[in-house]
Short mmCIF file of C-alpha atoms and ligand atoms in Angstrom, two decimals:
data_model
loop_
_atom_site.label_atom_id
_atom_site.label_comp_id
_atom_site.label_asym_id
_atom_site.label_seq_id
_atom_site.Cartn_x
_atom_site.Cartn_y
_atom_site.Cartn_z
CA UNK A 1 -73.06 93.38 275.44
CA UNK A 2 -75.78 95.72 277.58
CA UNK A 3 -78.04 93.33 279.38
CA UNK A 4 -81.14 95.44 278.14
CA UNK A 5 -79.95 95.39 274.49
CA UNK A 6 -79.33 91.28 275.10
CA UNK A 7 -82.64 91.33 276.44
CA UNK A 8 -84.13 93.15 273.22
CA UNK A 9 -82.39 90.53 271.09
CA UNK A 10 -83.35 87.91 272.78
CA UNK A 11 -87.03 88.27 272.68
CA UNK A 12 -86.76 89.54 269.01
CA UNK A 13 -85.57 86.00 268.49
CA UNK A 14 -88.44 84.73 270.00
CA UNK A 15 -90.65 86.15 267.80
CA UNK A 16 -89.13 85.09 264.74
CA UNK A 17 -89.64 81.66 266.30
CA UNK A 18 -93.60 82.20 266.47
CA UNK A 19 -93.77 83.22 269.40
CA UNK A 20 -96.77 86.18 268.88
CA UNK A 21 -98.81 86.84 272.69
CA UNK A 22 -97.91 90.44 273.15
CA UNK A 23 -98.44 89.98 276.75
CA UNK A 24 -95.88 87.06 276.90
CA UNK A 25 -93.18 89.01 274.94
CA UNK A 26 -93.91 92.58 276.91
CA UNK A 27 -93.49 90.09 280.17
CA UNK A 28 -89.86 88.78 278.68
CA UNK A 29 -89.22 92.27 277.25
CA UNK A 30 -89.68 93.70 281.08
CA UNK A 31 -88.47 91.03 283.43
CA UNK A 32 -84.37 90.84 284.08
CA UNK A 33 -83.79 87.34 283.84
CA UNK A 34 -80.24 87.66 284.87
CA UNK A 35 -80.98 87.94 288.12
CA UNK A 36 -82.41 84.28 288.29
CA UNK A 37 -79.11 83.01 287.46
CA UNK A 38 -75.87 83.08 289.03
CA UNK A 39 -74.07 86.53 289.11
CA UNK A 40 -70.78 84.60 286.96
CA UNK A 41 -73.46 83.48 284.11
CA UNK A 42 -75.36 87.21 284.39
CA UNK A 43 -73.99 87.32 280.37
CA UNK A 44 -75.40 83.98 278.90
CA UNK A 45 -78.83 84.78 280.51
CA UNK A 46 -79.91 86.23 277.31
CA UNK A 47 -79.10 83.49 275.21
CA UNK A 48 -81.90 80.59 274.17
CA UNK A 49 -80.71 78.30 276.30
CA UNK A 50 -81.20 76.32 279.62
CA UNK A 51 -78.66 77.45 282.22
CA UNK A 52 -77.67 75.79 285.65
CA UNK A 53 -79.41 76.93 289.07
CA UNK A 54 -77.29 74.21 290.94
CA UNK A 55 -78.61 71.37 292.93
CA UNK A 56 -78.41 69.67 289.46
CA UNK A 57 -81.38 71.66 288.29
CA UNK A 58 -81.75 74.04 285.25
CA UNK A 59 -83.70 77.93 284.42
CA UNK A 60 -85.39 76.64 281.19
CA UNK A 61 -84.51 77.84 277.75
CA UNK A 62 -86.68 81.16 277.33
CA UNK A 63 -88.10 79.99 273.79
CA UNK A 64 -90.21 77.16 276.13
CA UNK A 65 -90.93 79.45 278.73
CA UNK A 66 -92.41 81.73 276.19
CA UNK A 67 -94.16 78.81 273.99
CA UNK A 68 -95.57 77.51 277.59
CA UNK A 69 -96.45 80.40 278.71
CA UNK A 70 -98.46 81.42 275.63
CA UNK A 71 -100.61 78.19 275.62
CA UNK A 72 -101.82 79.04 278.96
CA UNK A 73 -103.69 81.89 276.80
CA UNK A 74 -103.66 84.41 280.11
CA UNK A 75 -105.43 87.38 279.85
CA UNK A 76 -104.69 89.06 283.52
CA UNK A 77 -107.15 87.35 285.79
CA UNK A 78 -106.13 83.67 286.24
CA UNK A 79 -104.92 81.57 289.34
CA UNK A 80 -102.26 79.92 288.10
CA UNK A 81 -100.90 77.06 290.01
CA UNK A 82 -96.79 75.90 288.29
CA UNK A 83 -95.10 73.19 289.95
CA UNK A 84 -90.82 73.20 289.69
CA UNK A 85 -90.04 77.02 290.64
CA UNK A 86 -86.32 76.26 290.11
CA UNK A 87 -84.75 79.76 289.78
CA UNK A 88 -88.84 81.80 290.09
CA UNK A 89 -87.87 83.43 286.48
CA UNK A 90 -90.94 81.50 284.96
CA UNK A 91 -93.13 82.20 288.09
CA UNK A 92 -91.79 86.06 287.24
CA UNK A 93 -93.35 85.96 283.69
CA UNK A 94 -97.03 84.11 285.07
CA UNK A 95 -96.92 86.51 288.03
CA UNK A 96 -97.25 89.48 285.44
CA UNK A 97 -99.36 88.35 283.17
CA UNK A 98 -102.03 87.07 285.63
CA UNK A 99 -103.39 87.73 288.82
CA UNK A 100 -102.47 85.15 291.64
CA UNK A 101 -99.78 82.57 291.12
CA UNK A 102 -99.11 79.70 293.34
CA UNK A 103 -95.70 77.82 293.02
CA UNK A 104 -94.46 74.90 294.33
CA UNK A 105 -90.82 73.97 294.42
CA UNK A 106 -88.93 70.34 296.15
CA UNK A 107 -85.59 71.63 296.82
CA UNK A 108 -85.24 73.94 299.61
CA UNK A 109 -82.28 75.85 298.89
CA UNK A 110 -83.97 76.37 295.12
CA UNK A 111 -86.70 77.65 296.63
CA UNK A 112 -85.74 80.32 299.45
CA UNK A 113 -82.92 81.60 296.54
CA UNK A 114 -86.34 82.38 294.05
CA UNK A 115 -88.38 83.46 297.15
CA UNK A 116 -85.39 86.28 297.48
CA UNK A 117 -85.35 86.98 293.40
CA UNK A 118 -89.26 87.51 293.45
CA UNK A 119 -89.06 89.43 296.58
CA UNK A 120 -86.36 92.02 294.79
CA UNK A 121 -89.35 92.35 291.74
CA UNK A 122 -91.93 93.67 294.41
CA UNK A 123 -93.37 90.41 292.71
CA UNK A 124 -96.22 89.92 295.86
CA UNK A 125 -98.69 87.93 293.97
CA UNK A 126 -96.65 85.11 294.35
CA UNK A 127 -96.91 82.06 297.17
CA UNK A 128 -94.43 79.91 296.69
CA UNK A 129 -94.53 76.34 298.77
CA UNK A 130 -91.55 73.92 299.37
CA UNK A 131 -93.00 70.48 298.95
CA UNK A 132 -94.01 67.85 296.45
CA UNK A 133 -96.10 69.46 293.40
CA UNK A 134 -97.01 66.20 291.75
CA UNK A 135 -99.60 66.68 294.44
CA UNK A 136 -100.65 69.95 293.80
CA UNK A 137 -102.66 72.46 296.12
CA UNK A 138 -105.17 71.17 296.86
CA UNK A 139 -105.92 73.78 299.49
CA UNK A 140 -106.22 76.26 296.90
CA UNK A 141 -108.10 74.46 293.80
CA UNK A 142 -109.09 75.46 291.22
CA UNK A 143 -107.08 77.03 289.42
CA UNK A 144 -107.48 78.30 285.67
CA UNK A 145 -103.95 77.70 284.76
CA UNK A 146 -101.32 75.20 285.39
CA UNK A 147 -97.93 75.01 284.40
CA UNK A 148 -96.00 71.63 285.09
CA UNK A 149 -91.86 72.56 284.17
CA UNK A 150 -90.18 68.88 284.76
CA UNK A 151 -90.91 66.62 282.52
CA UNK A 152 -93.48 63.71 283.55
CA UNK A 153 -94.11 60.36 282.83
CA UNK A 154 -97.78 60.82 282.95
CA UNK A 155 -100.01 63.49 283.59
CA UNK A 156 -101.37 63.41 287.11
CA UNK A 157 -104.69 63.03 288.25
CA UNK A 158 -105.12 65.02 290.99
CA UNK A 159 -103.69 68.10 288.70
CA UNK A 160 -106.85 67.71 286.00
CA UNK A 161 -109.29 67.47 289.33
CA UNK A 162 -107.82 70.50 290.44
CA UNK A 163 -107.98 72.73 286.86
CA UNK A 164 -111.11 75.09 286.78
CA UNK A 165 -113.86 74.39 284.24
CA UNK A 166 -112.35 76.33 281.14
CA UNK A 167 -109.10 75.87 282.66
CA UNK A 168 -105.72 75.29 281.22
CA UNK A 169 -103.03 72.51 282.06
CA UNK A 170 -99.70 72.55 280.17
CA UNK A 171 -97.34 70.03 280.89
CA UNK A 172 -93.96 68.03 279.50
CA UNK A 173 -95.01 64.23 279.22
CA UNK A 174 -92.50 61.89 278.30
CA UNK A 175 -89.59 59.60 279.03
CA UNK A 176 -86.34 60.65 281.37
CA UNK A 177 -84.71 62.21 278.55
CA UNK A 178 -87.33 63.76 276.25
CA UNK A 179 -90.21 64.68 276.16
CA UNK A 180 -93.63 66.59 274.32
CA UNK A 181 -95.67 69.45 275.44
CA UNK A 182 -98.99 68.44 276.16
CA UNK A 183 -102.04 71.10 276.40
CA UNK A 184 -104.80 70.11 278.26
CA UNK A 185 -108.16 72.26 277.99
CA UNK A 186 -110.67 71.36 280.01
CA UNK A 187 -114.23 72.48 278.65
CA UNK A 188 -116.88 74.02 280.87
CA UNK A 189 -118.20 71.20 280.86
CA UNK A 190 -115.56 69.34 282.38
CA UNK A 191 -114.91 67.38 278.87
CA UNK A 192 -110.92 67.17 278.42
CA UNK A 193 -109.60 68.57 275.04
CA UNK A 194 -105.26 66.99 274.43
CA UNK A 195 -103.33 68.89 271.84
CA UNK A 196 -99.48 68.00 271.63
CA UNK A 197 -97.16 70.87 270.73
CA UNK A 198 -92.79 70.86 270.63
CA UNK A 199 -90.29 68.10 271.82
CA UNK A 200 -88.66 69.25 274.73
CA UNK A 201 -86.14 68.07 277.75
CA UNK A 202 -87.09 68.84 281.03
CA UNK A 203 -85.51 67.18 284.18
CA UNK A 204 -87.74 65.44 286.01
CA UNK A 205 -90.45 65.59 288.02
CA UNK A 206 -90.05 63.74 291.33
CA UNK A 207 -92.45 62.62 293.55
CA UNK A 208 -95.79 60.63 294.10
CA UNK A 209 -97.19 61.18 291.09
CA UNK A 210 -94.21 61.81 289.43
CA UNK A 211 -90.95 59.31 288.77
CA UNK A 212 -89.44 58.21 291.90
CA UNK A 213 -86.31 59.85 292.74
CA UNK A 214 -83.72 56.29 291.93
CA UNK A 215 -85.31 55.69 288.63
N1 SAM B 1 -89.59 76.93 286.25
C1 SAM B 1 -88.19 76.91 286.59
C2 SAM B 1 -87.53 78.23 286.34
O1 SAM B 1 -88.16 79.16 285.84
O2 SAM B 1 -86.34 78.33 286.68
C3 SAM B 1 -87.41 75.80 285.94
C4 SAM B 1 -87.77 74.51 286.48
S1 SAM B 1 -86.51 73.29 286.46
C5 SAM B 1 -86.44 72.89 284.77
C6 SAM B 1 -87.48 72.00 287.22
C7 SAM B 1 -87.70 72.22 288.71
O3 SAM B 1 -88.70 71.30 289.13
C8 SAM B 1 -86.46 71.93 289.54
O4 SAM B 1 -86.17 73.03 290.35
C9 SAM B 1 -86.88 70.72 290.38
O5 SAM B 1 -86.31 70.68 291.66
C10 SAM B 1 -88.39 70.91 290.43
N2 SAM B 1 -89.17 69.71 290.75
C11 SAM B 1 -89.00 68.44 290.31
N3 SAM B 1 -89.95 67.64 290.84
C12 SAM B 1 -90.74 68.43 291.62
C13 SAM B 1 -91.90 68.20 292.42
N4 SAM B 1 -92.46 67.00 292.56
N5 SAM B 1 -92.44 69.25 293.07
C14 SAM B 1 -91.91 70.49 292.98
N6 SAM B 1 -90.81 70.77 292.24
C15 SAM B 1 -90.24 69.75 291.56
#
């Protein structure tokens, strides 16, 4: 099948899935996620599923991209701060629906391979950082929106200091294997609002604030 007609399905699925930000399924409708994936898999990328990147890592499935991506609620202005680029399809999709994005990624070879895919998109509103995200960046707090894709066993401090007043945190909290989608909103106030949304499997998140890498 045509990529672009794959593409067309696969966001039409989406929606029948309840997925309804028309800035979040314009983003999907536009960006080519093929090109995040290895050229051999370029025909499963349309398909709702998690893919391989290598280094044992995974492109997640596009429904959670989408269903993460709308909870952040962006409207075009944010600073979005997502920790786990893997493949830099999700840091596509944030990258066009707000205005600065800030990515952090631990696996070097993960990272200069997204760094080339975002390049190709003329995507220049993304920095992308090699390092450990349970940290965050720090340098560069606040930010309005933050997207956590590995799946943690807690969410991390220094990631709620560093979310804006009226900001948005959306993370996978869980065990090794599974996991929930928490949304965390925190008020203008600075008061913290939790909402849990779908199960999902993430691999993990490694590092300080994160599991450690032999558990
Ligand atoms: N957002 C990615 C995409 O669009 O392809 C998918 C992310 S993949 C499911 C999770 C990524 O998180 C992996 O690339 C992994 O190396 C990375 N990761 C795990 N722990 C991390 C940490 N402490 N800091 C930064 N990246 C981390």
């Amino acid at each position: 099948m045509n990529l672009a007609v794959a593409r067309k399905r696969m966001v039409a699925e989406l929606e029948k899935r309840g997925i309804v930000d028309r800035r979040v399924i314009g983003a999907m409708l536009d960006l080519p996620r093929h090109i995040f994936v290895e050229e051999a898999m370029a025909d499963q990328a349309y398909s709702d599923g998690s893919l391989p990147i290598g280094e044992k890592q995974t492109i997640s499935q596009p429904y959670i991209v989408a269903k993460m991506t709308q909870m952040l609620g962006l409207t075009g202005r944010e600073k979005v701060l997502e920790l786990g680029t893997g493949s830099g399809y999700q840091a596509a999709v944030l990258a066009t629906l707000a205005d600065r994005v800030y990515t952090v990624e631990r696996i070097r070879p993960l990272a200069l391979k997204a760094r080339k895919a975002l390049d190709s998109l003329g995507l220049l509103n993304v920095n992308l950082r090699i390092g450990d995200g349970t940290e965050g960046w720090a340098e560069e707090a606040p930010f309005d929106a933050i997207l956590v894709t590995a799946g943690a066993p807690d969410i991390p401090q220094c990631l709620i200091e560093q979310l804006a007043p009226g900001g948005r945190l959306v993370i996978p909290v869980g065990d090794r294997s599974d996991q929930q989608l928490v949304l965390v909103k925190k008020g203008l106030d600075g008061a913290l609002h939790k909402q849990e949304a779908d199960g999902c499997r993430f691999v993990r998140l490694i590092g300080r604030n994160g599991w450690s890498e032999d558990r």
